[in-house]
Amino acid sequence: QKGGYEHFMLKEIHEQPEVVKTTITPRISNHIPTFENEGISLDKLSSYNNIFIVACGTAMHAGMVGKYVIEKMARVSVTVDIASEFRYRDPLINEGDLVILISQSGETADTKAALELAKERGAETLAIVNVKGSSIARAADYVLYTHAGPEISVASTKAYMVQVSVMYLLAFQLAYAKGKISKEQLVEYTKLLENIPEQIEEAINLKPACQFAASKLLNADSLLYIGRGLDYALSMEGSLKLKEISYIHSESYAAGELKHGTISLIDDGMPVIAIATQKDLVEKTISNIKEVKARGAFVVLIAAPGVDVEDGVSDVTICLPEANQLLMPMVAAVPLQLIAYYTSVLKGNDVDKPRNLAKSVTVE
Ligand code: F6R
């Protein structure tokens, strides 16, 4: 059942290259993405005034990556909401808006309630769901199924990865529909996405380095994940993954926000996991790393190739495989998953069934 792996989580991490392919391939023809078969035309996509992405937990983190990518490429405003907040905050949604619900199970109570609210307010709804025929899939105007297959581990890995891959397909199409990129650029971006499964595979080969990093985190009471831009979106997922299965307290923080309060937490030996993959922001992140290092932090740096750090800035460096920086979240997510996995294993926890958590949260 576990295909020779010790845990479902590790098996599912290994399945990621394949499930990304299965999710994107049917939606790409000659390197051009389309959702026409799912009833969503380019005209339709570009007709919306505002986009809201609503989800819980890991699915919400996939939405955060989507926000950065869609806004950057298509110049459309995207708001990401936690479903349990969205449904009670009287959100400013109207006819002409698109509300995207992301859910692996398609049964999450708050996400489902958010969908109903969006419909009541006249917005159109698009569900990105893994489980066929689930409640959220049935209730939405449009459905884009992810094809991760059954995810058994409570801590989500492959479902996140395919959700993010759909976010990219959406961003590319929107950018093209809005005239922000040419057809040639659309083809180039899509080719980059089509190559990502190989780069995910290479990132999975970072297992020994991730296991080593995990061995340094075991005794921490608390730690921080930091990054900027897409790296910040990713740090949220890294932090959630670690706390849910290792039971070590952790927080993700926008690196530039540290000095506004959180840096006071840093003392001798506190681990800080820093993600630095975005060229324009790397230098800024490195200077934040130096600030925490100067206060005694134990720094694990997850960096794109070519990110140059002086000696002594990081204690452990995990160098990612080469990939376009826009798509780097899909590559950099892997070591974050693996660090969480090995920390949980080394602590002797029940990796696939962490305490207090259920795979599907069908009550509010
Ligand atoms: C974390 C995790 C949860 C889920 C969340 C939403 O690893 O699995 O945070 O992502 O409960 O679940 P779905 O996607 O089923 O709506």
Short mmCIF file of C-alpha atoms and ligand atoms in Angstrom, two decimals:
data_model
loop_
_atom_site.label_atom_id
_atom_site.label_comp_id
_atom_site.label_asym_id
_atom_site.label_seq_id
_atom_site.Cartn_x
_atom_site.Cartn_y
_atom_site.Cartn_z
CA GLN A 1 0.00 0.00 0.00
CA LYS A 2 2.84 2.34 0.85
CA GLY A 3 4.70 1.17 -2.24
CA GLY A 4 7.82 0.30 -0.27
CA TYR A 5 7.99 3.65 1.51
CA GLU A 6 8.00 3.87 5.27
CA HIS A 7 5.13 6.37 5.33
CA PHE A 8 2.39 7.57 3.03
CA MET A 9 3.75 11.08 3.33
CA LEU A 10 7.09 10.07 1.80
CA LYS A 11 5.34 8.06 -0.90
CA GLU A 12 3.17 11.06 -1.74
CA ILE A 13 6.17 13.40 -1.87
CA HIS A 14 7.70 11.00 -4.41
CA GLU A 15 4.50 10.94 -6.46
CA GLN A 16 4.64 14.69 -7.06
CA PRO A 17 6.41 14.77 -10.44
CA GLU A 18 3.89 12.29 -11.82
CA VAL A 19 0.74 13.91 -10.43
CA VAL A 20 1.80 17.33 -11.67
CA LYS A 21 2.12 15.83 -15.14
CA THR A 22 -1.27 14.15 -14.86
CA THR A 23 -2.83 17.43 -13.76
CA ILE A 24 -1.34 19.78 -16.34
CA THR A 25 -0.96 17.62 -19.45
CA PRO A 26 -4.66 17.28 -20.38
CA ARG A 27 -4.92 21.09 -20.14
CA ILE A 28 -2.05 21.89 -22.46
CA SER A 29 -1.99 21.52 -26.20
CA ASN A 30 1.08 22.53 -28.20
CA HIS A 31 2.42 24.33 -25.13
CA ILE A 32 -0.73 26.43 -24.76
CA PRO A 33 -2.87 25.99 -21.67
CA THR A 34 -6.64 25.91 -21.91
CA PHE A 35 -9.61 25.22 -19.67
CA GLU A 36 -12.04 25.16 -22.63
CA ASN A 37 -12.93 21.52 -21.95
CA GLU A 38 -13.99 22.58 -18.48
CA GLY A 39 -16.19 25.33 -19.89
CA ILE A 40 -13.89 28.24 -19.07
CA SER A 41 -12.95 30.31 -22.10
CA LEU A 42 -10.24 32.96 -22.22
CA ASP A 43 -12.90 35.65 -22.69
CA LYS A 44 -14.72 34.39 -19.64
CA LEU A 45 -11.53 34.37 -17.59
CA SER A 46 -10.58 37.90 -18.50
CA SER A 47 -14.08 39.24 -17.87
CA TYR A 48 -13.92 39.17 -14.07
CA ASN A 49 -13.40 42.38 -12.11
CA ASN A 50 -11.83 40.94 -8.98
CA ILE A 51 -10.62 37.52 -8.01
CA PHE A 52 -10.98 36.05 -4.54
CA ILE A 53 -9.24 32.85 -3.54
CA VAL A 54 -10.77 31.18 -0.50
CA ALA A 55 -9.53 28.04 1.23
CA CYS A 56 -8.16 26.61 4.48
CA GLY A 57 -4.70 25.52 5.60
CA THR A 58 -2.42 24.17 2.94
CA ALA A 59 -4.96 24.84 0.19
CA MET A 60 -4.98 28.48 1.25
CA HIS A 61 -1.20 28.51 0.97
CA ALA A 62 -1.48 27.26 -2.61
CA GLY A 63 -3.80 30.23 -3.12
CA MET A 64 -1.12 32.58 -1.74
CA VAL A 65 1.30 31.41 -4.43
CA GLY A 66 -1.54 31.92 -6.92
CA LYS A 67 -2.07 35.50 -5.78
CA TYR A 68 1.58 36.46 -6.25
CA VAL A 69 1.76 34.84 -9.66
CA ILE A 70 -1.59 36.04 -11.02
CA GLU A 71 -1.07 39.62 -9.85
CA LYS A 72 2.48 39.72 -11.14
CA MET A 73 1.65 38.29 -14.55
CA ALA A 74 -1.94 39.31 -15.28
CA ARG A 75 -2.15 42.53 -13.25
CA VAL A 76 -5.53 41.50 -11.82
CA SER A 77 -6.27 42.10 -8.16
CA VAL A 78 -6.44 38.87 -6.15
CA THR A 79 -7.51 38.63 -2.52
CA VAL A 80 -6.71 35.47 -0.58
CA ASP A 81 -8.91 34.62 2.35
CA ILE A 82 -9.07 31.98 5.03
CA ALA A 83 -12.52 30.47 4.50
CA SER A 84 -13.56 30.74 8.15
CA GLU A 85 -12.81 34.49 8.05
CA PHE A 86 -14.25 35.16 4.62
CA ARG A 87 -17.64 33.70 5.45
CA TYR A 88 -18.16 35.97 8.45
CA ARG A 89 -16.55 39.20 7.33
CA ASP A 90 -19.30 40.31 4.99
CA PRO A 91 -16.87 40.31 2.06
CA LEU A 92 -17.14 42.87 -0.72
CA ILE A 93 -17.96 40.47 -3.51
CA ASN A 94 -20.33 41.24 -6.32
CA GLU A 95 -21.60 40.08 -9.66
CA GLY A 96 -18.70 40.15 -12.07
CA ASP A 97 -16.25 38.77 -9.51
CA LEU A 98 -14.75 35.31 -9.49
CA VAL A 99 -14.41 33.36 -6.27
CA ILE A 100 -11.98 30.44 -6.47
CA LEU A 101 -12.32 27.74 -3.82
CA ILE A 102 -9.36 25.41 -3.37
CA SER A 103 -9.87 22.13 -1.53
CA GLN A 104 -8.26 18.72 -1.66
CA SER A 105 -11.21 16.90 -0.08
CA GLY A 106 -13.93 19.12 -1.50
CA GLU A 107 -15.72 18.68 1.82
CA THR A 108 -14.21 21.34 4.09
CA ALA A 109 -17.13 22.98 5.90
CA ASP A 110 -15.85 26.56 5.91
CA THR A 111 -14.77 26.45 2.28
CA LYS A 112 -18.17 25.08 1.32
CA ALA A 113 -19.94 27.83 3.26
CA ALA A 114 -17.75 30.44 1.55
CA LEU A 115 -18.80 29.04 -1.80
CA GLU A 116 -22.49 29.30 -0.90
CA LEU A 117 -21.98 32.89 0.22
CA ALA A 118 -20.21 33.80 -3.01
CA LYS A 119 -23.09 32.33 -5.01
CA GLU A 120 -25.68 34.22 -2.97
CA ARG A 121 -23.86 37.45 -3.77
CA GLY A 122 -23.93 36.76 -7.48
CA ALA A 123 -20.24 36.02 -7.99
CA GLU A 124 -19.19 33.10 -10.17
CA THR A 125 -17.45 30.23 -8.45
CA LEU A 126 -14.60 28.04 -9.58
CA ALA A 127 -13.61 25.03 -7.50
CA ILE A 128 -10.13 23.51 -7.65
CA VAL A 129 -10.75 20.17 -6.04
CA ASN A 130 -9.05 16.78 -5.85
CA VAL A 131 -11.91 14.46 -4.87
CA LYS A 132 -14.27 13.80 -7.75
CA GLY A 133 -17.93 14.45 -7.11
CA SER A 134 -17.29 16.04 -3.69
CA SER A 135 -19.70 18.64 -2.28
CA ILE A 136 -17.63 21.66 -3.30
CA ALA A 137 -17.13 20.28 -6.80
CA ARG A 138 -20.87 19.71 -7.16
CA ALA A 139 -21.87 23.15 -5.92
CA ALA A 140 -19.46 25.32 -7.95
CA ASP A 141 -20.20 26.88 -11.34
CA TYR A 142 -16.90 25.57 -12.73
CA VAL A 143 -14.60 22.79 -11.56
CA LEU A 144 -10.95 22.18 -12.30
CA TYR A 145 -10.03 18.82 -10.85
CA THR A 146 -6.51 18.27 -9.65
CA HIS A 147 -5.31 14.75 -10.31
CA ALA A 148 -3.25 13.95 -7.24
CA GLY A 149 -5.03 10.65 -6.64
CA PRO A 150 -5.97 9.71 -3.08
CA GLU A 151 -3.91 11.53 -0.47
CA ILE A 152 -3.68 9.39 2.67
CA SER A 153 -1.17 11.32 4.77
CA VAL A 154 -2.95 13.93 6.87
CA ALA A 155 -0.16 16.37 6.08
CA SER A 156 -0.84 17.42 2.52
CA THR A 157 2.02 17.39 0.01
CA LYS A 158 1.08 16.24 -3.47
CA ALA A 159 -2.36 17.88 -3.29
CA TYR A 160 -0.66 21.23 -2.59
CA MET A 161 1.72 20.72 -5.48
CA VAL A 162 -1.04 20.12 -8.01
CA GLN A 163 -3.11 23.00 -6.67
CA VAL A 164 -0.12 25.26 -7.27
CA SER A 165 0.33 23.85 -10.78
CA VAL A 166 -3.28 24.82 -11.59
CA MET A 167 -2.61 28.31 -10.20
CA TYR A 168 0.17 28.68 -12.79
CA LEU A 169 -2.03 27.46 -15.65
CA LEU A 170 -4.60 30.01 -14.56
CA ALA A 171 -2.08 32.83 -14.24
CA PHE A 172 -0.59 32.16 -17.69
CA GLN A 173 -4.00 32.13 -19.36
CA LEU A 174 -5.14 35.25 -17.56
CA ALA A 175 -1.96 37.11 -18.43
CA TYR A 176 -2.42 36.18 -22.08
CA ALA A 177 -6.14 36.98 -22.11
CA LYS A 178 -5.41 40.39 -20.59
CA GLY A 179 -2.75 41.11 -23.20
CA LYS A 180 0.07 41.17 -20.65
CA ILE A 181 2.09 38.47 -22.39
CA SER A 182 2.39 37.51 -26.07
CA LYS A 183 1.55 34.09 -27.49
CA GLU A 184 5.29 33.38 -27.70
CA GLN A 185 5.72 34.21 -24.03
CA LEU A 186 2.70 32.08 -23.16
CA VAL A 187 4.37 29.15 -24.91
CA GLU A 188 7.67 29.83 -23.12
CA TYR A 189 6.05 29.95 -19.69
CA THR A 190 4.03 26.83 -20.35
CA LYS A 191 7.17 24.97 -21.42
CA LEU A 192 8.78 25.98 -18.14
CA LEU A 193 5.83 24.48 -16.26
CA GLU A 194 6.02 21.33 -18.37
CA ASN A 195 9.65 20.93 -17.26
CA ILE A 196 8.87 21.35 -13.58
CA PRO A 197 8.22 17.64 -12.85
CA GLU A 198 11.89 16.93 -13.62
CA GLN A 199 13.00 19.70 -11.32
CA ILE A 200 10.72 18.41 -8.57
CA GLU A 201 12.38 15.04 -9.06
CA GLU A 202 15.80 16.64 -8.59
CA ALA A 203 14.57 18.39 -5.47
CA ILE A 204 13.47 15.04 -4.05
CA ASN A 205 17.12 13.97 -4.34
CA LEU A 206 17.87 16.55 -1.63
CA LYS A 207 16.62 14.01 0.94
CA PRO A 208 19.98 13.53 2.72
CA ALA A 209 20.50 17.29 3.12
CA CYS A 210 16.95 17.69 4.43
CA GLN A 211 17.42 14.83 6.89
CA PHE A 212 20.59 16.50 8.14
CA ALA A 213 18.77 19.85 8.54
CA ALA A 214 15.95 18.05 10.39
CA SER A 215 18.46 16.51 12.81
CA LYS A 216 19.38 20.06 13.84
CA LEU A 217 15.80 21.09 14.58
CA LEU A 218 14.73 18.27 16.86
CA ASN A 219 15.40 19.95 20.14
CA ALA A 220 14.09 23.39 19.28
CA ASP A 221 11.10 24.70 21.22
CA SER A 222 10.23 27.12 18.51
CA LEU A 223 11.44 28.28 15.14
CA LEU A 224 10.80 30.75 12.34
CA TYR A 225 10.41 30.46 8.59
CA ILE A 226 11.23 33.63 6.69
CA GLY A 227 11.12 34.81 3.10
CA ARG A 228 9.96 37.61 0.84
CA GLY A 229 7.46 37.59 -2.02
CA LEU A 230 6.87 34.08 -3.34
CA ASP A 231 9.35 32.83 -0.76
CA TYR A 232 7.11 34.24 1.95
CA ALA A 233 4.07 32.45 0.49
CA LEU A 234 6.12 29.28 0.57
CA SER A 235 7.39 29.83 4.09
CA MET A 236 3.77 29.69 5.30
CA GLU A 237 3.42 26.18 3.95
CA GLY A 238 6.83 25.10 5.27
CA SER A 239 5.92 26.27 8.73
CA LEU A 240 2.49 24.65 8.78
CA LYS A 241 3.94 21.35 7.56
CA LEU A 242 6.57 21.31 10.26
CA LYS A 243 4.27 22.15 13.14
CA GLU A 244 1.55 19.73 12.17
CA ILE A 245 3.74 16.65 12.18
CA SER A 246 6.74 17.54 14.38
CA TYR A 247 4.74 19.36 17.10
CA ILE A 248 7.43 22.04 17.24
CA HIS A 249 6.05 25.54 17.41
CA SER A 250 6.84 27.53 14.33
CA GLU A 251 5.78 30.71 12.62
CA SER A 252 6.25 32.03 9.15
CA TYR A 253 7.20 35.64 8.79
CA ALA A 254 7.73 38.08 5.97
CA ALA A 255 11.46 38.65 6.37
CA GLY A 256 11.15 42.43 6.21
CA GLU A 257 8.60 42.43 9.02
CA LEU A 258 10.89 40.74 11.55
CA LYS A 259 12.34 43.94 12.89
CA HIS A 260 8.86 45.18 13.77
CA GLY A 261 8.61 42.86 16.73
CA THR A 262 9.31 39.21 16.08
CA ILE A 263 13.09 39.50 16.03
CA SER A 264 12.98 39.82 19.82
CA LEU A 265 12.20 36.09 19.94
CA ILE A 266 15.59 35.20 18.50
CA ASP A 267 18.09 33.93 20.99
CA ASP A 268 21.00 31.58 20.99
CA GLY A 269 20.44 28.55 18.80
CA MET A 270 16.89 29.32 17.71
CA PRO A 271 16.47 27.83 14.24
CA VAL A 272 15.44 30.13 11.41
CA ILE A 273 14.65 28.56 8.06
CA ALA A 274 15.18 31.15 5.36
CA ILE A 275 14.03 30.78 1.78
CA ALA A 276 15.83 32.81 -0.87
CA THR A 277 14.92 32.11 -4.48
CA GLN A 278 13.60 35.38 -5.87
CA LYS A 279 16.43 37.30 -7.57
CA ASP A 280 15.14 40.80 -6.90
CA LEU A 281 14.62 40.05 -3.23
CA VAL A 282 17.49 37.75 -2.34
CA GLU A 283 19.81 40.52 -1.25
CA LYS A 284 17.17 41.90 1.11
CA THR A 285 16.49 38.46 2.55
CA ILE A 286 20.21 37.87 3.07
CA SER A 287 20.45 41.06 5.06
CA ASN A 288 17.55 39.84 7.23
CA ILE A 289 19.38 36.53 7.68
CA LYS A 290 22.44 38.42 8.87
CA GLU A 291 20.27 40.24 11.41
CA VAL A 292 18.97 37.00 12.93
CA LYS A 293 22.39 35.38 12.73
CA ALA A 294 23.90 38.27 14.67
CA ARG A 295 21.39 37.50 17.43
CA GLY A 296 22.37 33.86 17.67
CA ALA A 297 19.98 32.13 15.26
CA PHE A 298 20.84 28.76 13.75
CA VAL A 299 20.15 29.40 10.06
CA VAL A 300 19.01 26.83 7.54
CA LEU A 301 19.08 28.49 4.14
CA ILE A 302 17.12 27.10 1.21
CA ALA A 303 18.46 28.92 -1.80
CA ALA A 304 18.35 29.01 -5.57
CA PRO A 305 21.61 28.10 -7.28
CA GLY A 306 23.91 31.07 -7.52
CA VAL A 307 22.67 32.74 -4.36
CA ASP A 308 25.88 33.88 -2.87
CA VAL A 309 26.23 33.88 0.88
CA GLU A 310 29.37 34.73 2.71
CA ASP A 311 30.84 32.23 5.12
CA GLY A 312 29.14 32.14 8.44
CA VAL A 313 25.80 33.53 7.25
CA SER A 314 24.05 30.18 7.17
CA ASP A 315 24.73 27.08 9.24
CA VAL A 316 23.16 24.65 6.79
CA THR A 317 22.57 25.50 3.13
CA ILE A 318 20.27 23.50 0.90
CA CYS A 319 20.91 24.40 -2.70
CA LEU A 320 17.89 23.97 -4.97
CA PRO A 321 18.06 22.64 -8.51
CA GLU A 322 18.02 25.19 -11.31
CA ALA A 323 14.53 26.44 -12.21
CA ASN A 324 12.91 29.64 -13.42
CA GLN A 325 12.33 31.81 -10.38
CA LEU A 326 8.63 32.29 -11.08
CA LEU A 327 8.13 28.54 -10.80
CA MET A 328 10.58 28.05 -7.97
CA PRO A 329 7.83 27.55 -5.33
CA MET A 330 7.06 24.13 -6.83
CA VAL A 331 10.69 23.12 -6.47
CA ALA A 332 11.41 24.78 -3.12
CA ALA A 333 8.27 23.25 -1.55
CA VAL A 334 9.94 19.84 -1.70
CA PRO A 335 12.78 20.41 0.80
CA LEU A 336 10.28 22.09 3.12
CA GLN A 337 8.10 18.97 3.00
CA LEU A 338 11.14 16.75 3.51
CA ILE A 339 12.46 18.76 6.46
CA ALA A 340 9.06 18.45 8.15
CA TYR A 341 8.91 14.76 7.31
CA TYR A 342 12.34 13.88 8.71
CA THR A 343 11.85 15.99 11.81
CA SER A 344 8.68 14.05 12.54
CA VAL A 345 10.36 10.70 11.83
CA LEU A 346 13.37 11.52 13.99
CA LYS A 347 11.07 12.54 16.84
CA GLY A 348 9.30 9.21 16.57
CA ASN A 349 5.93 10.77 15.83
CA ASP A 350 3.06 9.20 13.95
CA VAL A 351 3.93 10.94 10.68
CA ASP A 352 0.84 10.06 8.66
CA LYS A 353 -1.65 10.55 11.49
CA PRO A 354 -0.54 13.50 13.61
CA ARG A 355 -2.37 14.03 16.87
CA ASN A 356 -5.54 16.14 16.98
CA LEU A 357 -5.87 16.36 13.20
CA ALA A 358 -8.29 14.83 10.72
CA LYS A 359 -7.79 14.52 6.98
CA SER A 360 -11.03 16.21 6.18
CA VAL A 361 -12.59 18.94 8.34
CA THR A 362 -16.31 18.66 7.69
CA VAL A 363 -17.42 20.59 10.75
CA GLU A 364 -16.93 24.25 11.39
C1 F6R B 1 -2.32 20.53 6.08
C2 F6R B 1 -3.64 20.15 5.68
C3 F6R B 1 -4.79 21.06 5.98
C4 F6R B 1 -5.74 21.13 4.80
C5 F6R B 1 -6.99 21.94 5.14
C6 F6R B 1 -7.91 22.10 3.95
O1 F6R B 1 -1.36 19.63 5.66
O2 F6R B 1 -3.82 19.11 5.11
O3 F6R B 1 -4.34 22.33 6.34
O4 F6R B 1 -5.06 21.69 3.71
O5 F6R B 1 -7.68 21.33 6.18
O6 F6R B 1 -8.38 20.86 3.50
P1 F6R B 1 -9.02 20.72 2.08
O7 F6R B 1 -7.98 21.01 1.07
O8 F6R B 1 -9.49 19.28 2.03
O9 F6R B 1 -10.15 21.70 1.99
#
